[in-house]
Short mmCIF file of C-alpha atoms in Angstrom, two decimals:
data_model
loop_
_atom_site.label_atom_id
_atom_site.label_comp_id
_atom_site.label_asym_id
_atom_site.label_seq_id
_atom_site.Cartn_x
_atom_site.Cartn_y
_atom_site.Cartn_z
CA UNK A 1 -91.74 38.41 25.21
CA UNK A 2 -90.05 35.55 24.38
CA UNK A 3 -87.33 36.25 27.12
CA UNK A 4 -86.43 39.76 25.80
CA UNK A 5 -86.03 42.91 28.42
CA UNK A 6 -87.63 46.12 27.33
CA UNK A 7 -85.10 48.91 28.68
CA UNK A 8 -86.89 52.18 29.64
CA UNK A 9 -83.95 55.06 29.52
CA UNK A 10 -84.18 58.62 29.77
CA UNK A 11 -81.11 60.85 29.61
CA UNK A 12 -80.53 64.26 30.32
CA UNK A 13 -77.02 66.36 30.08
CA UNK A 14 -75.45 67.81 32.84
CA UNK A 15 -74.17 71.05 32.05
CA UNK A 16 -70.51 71.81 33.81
CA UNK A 17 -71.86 74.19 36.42
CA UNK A 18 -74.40 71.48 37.67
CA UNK A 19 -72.16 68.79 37.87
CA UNK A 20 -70.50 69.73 41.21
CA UNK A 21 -74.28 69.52 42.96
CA UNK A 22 -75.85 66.64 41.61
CA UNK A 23 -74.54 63.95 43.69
CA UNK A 24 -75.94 65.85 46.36
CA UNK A 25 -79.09 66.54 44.83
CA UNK A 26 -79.94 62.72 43.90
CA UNK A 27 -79.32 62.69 47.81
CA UNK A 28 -81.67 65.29 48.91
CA UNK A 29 -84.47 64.60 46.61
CA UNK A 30 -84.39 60.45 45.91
CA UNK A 31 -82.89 59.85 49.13
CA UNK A 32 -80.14 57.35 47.11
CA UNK A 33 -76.86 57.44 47.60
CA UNK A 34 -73.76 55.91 45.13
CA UNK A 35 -73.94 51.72 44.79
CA UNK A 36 -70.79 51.63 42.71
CA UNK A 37 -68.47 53.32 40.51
CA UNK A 38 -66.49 51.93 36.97
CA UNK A 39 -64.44 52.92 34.60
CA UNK A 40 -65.39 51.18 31.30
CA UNK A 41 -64.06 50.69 27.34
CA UNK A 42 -66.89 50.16 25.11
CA UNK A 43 -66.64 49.62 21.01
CA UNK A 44 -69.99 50.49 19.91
CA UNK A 45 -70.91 49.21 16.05
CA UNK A 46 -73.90 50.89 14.63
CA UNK A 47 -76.36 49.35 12.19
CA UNK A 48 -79.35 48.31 10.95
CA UNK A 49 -81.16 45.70 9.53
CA UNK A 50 -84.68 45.24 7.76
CA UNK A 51 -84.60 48.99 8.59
CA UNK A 52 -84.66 48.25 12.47
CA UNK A 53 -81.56 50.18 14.18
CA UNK A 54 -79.36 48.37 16.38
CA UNK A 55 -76.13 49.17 18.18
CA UNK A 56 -73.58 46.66 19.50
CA UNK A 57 -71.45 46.67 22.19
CA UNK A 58 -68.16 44.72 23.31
CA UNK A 59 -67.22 46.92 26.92
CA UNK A 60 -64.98 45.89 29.67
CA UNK A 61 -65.23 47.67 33.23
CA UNK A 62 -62.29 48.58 36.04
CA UNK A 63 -63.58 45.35 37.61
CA UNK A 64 -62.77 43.20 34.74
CA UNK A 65 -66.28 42.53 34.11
CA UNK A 66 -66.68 42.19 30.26
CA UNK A 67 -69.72 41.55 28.59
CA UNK A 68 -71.43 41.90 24.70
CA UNK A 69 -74.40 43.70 24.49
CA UNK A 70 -77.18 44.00 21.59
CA UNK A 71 -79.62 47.11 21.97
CA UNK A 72 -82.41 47.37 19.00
CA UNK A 73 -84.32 50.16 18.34
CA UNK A 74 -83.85 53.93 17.40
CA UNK A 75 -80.52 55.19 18.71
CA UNK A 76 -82.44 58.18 20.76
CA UNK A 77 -85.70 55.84 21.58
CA UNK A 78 -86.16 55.03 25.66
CA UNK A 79 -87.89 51.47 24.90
CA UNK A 80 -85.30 49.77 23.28
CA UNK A 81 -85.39 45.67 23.70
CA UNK A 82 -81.71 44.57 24.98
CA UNK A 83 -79.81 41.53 24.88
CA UNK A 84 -76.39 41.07 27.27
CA UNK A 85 -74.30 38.19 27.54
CA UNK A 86 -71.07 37.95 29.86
CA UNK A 87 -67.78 36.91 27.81
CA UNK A 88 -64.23 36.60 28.93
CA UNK A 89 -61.98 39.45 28.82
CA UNK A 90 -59.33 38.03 26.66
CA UNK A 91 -62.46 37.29 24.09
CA UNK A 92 -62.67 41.33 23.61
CA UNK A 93 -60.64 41.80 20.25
CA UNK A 94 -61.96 38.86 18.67
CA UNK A 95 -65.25 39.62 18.79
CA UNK A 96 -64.32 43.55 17.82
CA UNK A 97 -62.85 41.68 14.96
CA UNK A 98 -66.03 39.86 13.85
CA UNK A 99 -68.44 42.28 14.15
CA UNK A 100 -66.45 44.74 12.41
CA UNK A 101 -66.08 42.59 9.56
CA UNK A 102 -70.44 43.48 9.15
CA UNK A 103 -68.78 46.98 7.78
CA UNK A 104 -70.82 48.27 10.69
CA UNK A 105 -69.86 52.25 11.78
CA UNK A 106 -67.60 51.92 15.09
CA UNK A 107 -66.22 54.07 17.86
CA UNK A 108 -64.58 53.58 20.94
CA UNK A 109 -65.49 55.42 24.21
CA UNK A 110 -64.45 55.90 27.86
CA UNK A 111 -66.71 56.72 30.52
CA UNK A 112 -66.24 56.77 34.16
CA UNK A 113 -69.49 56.31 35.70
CA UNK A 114 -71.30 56.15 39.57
CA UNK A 115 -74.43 54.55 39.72
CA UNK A 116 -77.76 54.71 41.89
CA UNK A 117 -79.68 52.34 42.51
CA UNK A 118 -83.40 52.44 43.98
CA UNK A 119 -84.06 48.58 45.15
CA UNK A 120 -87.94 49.56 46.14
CA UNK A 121 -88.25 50.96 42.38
CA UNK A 122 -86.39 49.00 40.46
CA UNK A 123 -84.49 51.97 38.56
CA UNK A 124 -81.15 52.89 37.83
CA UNK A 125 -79.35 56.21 37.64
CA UNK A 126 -76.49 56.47 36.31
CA UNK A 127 -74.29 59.72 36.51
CA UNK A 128 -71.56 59.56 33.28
CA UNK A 129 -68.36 61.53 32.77
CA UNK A 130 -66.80 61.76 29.42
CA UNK A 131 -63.90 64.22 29.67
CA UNK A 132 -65.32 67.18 29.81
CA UNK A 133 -69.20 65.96 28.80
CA UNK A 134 -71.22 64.61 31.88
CA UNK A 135 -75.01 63.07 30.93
CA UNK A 136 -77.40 61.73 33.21
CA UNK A 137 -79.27 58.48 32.38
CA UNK A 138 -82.18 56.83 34.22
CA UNK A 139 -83.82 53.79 33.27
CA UNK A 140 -85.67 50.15 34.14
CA UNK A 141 -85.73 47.11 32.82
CA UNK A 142 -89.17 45.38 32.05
CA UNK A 143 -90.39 42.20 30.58
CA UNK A 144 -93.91 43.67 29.53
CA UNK A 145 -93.80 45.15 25.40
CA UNK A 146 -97.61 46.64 26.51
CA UNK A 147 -97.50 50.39 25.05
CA UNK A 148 -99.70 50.96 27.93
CA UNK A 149 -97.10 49.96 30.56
CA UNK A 150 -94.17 51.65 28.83
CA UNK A 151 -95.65 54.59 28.50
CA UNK A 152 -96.45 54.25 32.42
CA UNK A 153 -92.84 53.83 33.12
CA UNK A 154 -91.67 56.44 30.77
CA UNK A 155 -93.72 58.82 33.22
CA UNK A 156 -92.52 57.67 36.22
CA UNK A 157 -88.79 57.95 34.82
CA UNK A 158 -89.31 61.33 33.80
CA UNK A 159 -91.02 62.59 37.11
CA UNK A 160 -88.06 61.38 38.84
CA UNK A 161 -86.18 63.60 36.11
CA UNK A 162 -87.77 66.60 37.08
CA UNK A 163 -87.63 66.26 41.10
CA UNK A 164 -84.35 66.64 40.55
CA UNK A 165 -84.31 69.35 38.22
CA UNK A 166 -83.52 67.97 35.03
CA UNK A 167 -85.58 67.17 31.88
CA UNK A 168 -84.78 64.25 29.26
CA UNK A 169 -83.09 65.27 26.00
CA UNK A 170 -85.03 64.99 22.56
CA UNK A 171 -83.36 63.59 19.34
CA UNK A 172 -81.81 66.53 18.06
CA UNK A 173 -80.03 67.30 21.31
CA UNK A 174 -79.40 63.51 21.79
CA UNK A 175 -77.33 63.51 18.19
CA UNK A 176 -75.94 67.10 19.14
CA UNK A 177 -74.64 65.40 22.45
CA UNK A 178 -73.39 62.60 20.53
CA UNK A 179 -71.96 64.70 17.94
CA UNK A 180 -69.48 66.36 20.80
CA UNK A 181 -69.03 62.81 22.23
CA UNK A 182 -67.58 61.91 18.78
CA UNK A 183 -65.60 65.34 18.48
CA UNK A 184 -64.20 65.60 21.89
CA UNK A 185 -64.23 61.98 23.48
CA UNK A 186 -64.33 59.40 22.13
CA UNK A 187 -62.82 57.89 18.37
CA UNK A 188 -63.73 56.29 15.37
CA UNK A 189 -62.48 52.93 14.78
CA UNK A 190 -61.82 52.45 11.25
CA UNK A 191 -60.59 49.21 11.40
CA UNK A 192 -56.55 49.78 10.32
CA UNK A 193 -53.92 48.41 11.29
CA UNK A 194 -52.78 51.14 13.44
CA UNK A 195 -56.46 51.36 15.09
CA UNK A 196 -56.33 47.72 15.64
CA UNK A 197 -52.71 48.59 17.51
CA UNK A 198 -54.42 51.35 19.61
CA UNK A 199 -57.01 50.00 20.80
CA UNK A 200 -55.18 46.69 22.05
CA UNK A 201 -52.81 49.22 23.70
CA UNK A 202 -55.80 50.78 25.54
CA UNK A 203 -57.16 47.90 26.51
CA UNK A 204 -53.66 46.29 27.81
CA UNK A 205 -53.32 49.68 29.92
CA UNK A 206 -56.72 49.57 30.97
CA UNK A 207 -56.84 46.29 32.30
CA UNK A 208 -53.47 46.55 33.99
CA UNK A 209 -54.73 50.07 35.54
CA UNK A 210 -56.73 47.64 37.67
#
């Protein structure tokens, strides 16, 4: 694989009159309980090239960890191949600034988040708030690009889905839950000088919030 992770992800929205229960029901059923919590800034850019979509994203955390990630594959797929590397914080405008020079599509989103993790499995849940919006997402990360073994995976992801209740969302609901995202959430960066102004702003409160 040439060094590339495969990231298996499922996601599944939790409706407002669920949310109060599912901590509690990740507890009962999987037997996991919270690993850690962040608060996190992302500026997503959202492309494609030789008609293979890719998203990329520049994100700092409440703990100051900031890193640049590169996810390729369809937007709504749950076998996309992902590339992270670890920057410094006070590299997070400039390389907003380059990659936004691409004329790539760009918004920027805040989501608190608790996370579960299952060492014997080797999975990840994490449980995201968005203002009023809270998703689910599970997923893995493997080093195997067999169709075979992803599809195994997928499986076992979605099993784990539906012992707790909950069943992953197609495309159309995934664009109709990013649609709301957009609308209610988070905002498009369009580059201006006054964007440029607000987002440094955020970012300066954010990182002196912690």
């Amino acid at each position: 694989m040439n060094g590339l992770k495969k990231e298996i992800e499922l996601r599944s929205e939790i409706l407002p009159h669920e949310r109060e229960g599912i901590d509690s029901k990740i507890f009962a059923k999987l037997s996991l309980s919270p690993s850690s919590f962040d608060d996190r800034i992302s500026v997503i850019f959202l492309g494609s090239i030789k008609d293979k979509n890719f998203d990329v994203r520049i994100r700092i955390n409440s703990k100051k960890y900031t890193e640049l990630v590169l996810k390729c594959g369809d937007f709504h797929a749950h076998d996309r191949t992902e590339i992270t590397e670890q920057i410094k914080p006070e590299q997070f405008m400039g390389f907003v600034r380059l990659f936004y020079t691409f004329g790539f599509a760009c918004k920027v989103m805040r989501r608190t988040t608790k996370r579960f993790l299952s060492p014997e499995e080797e999975y990840e849940i994490a449980l995201v708030d968005a203002g009023s919006i809270s998703y689910l997402e599970i997923e893995k990360i493997i080093e195997s690009e067999a169709v075979d073994t992803i599809q195994k995976e997928r499986e076992k992801l979605q099993n784990i889905l539906a012992n707790i209740g909950l069943t992953p969302i197609d495309k159309k609901q995934f664009d109709g839950l990013c649609d709301r995202l957009t609308k209610k959430s988070d905002w498009v960066f369009s580059g201006s000088p006054e964007d440029y102004l607000r987002l440094e702003s955020e970012i300066s409160s954010f990182r002196s919030k912690y």
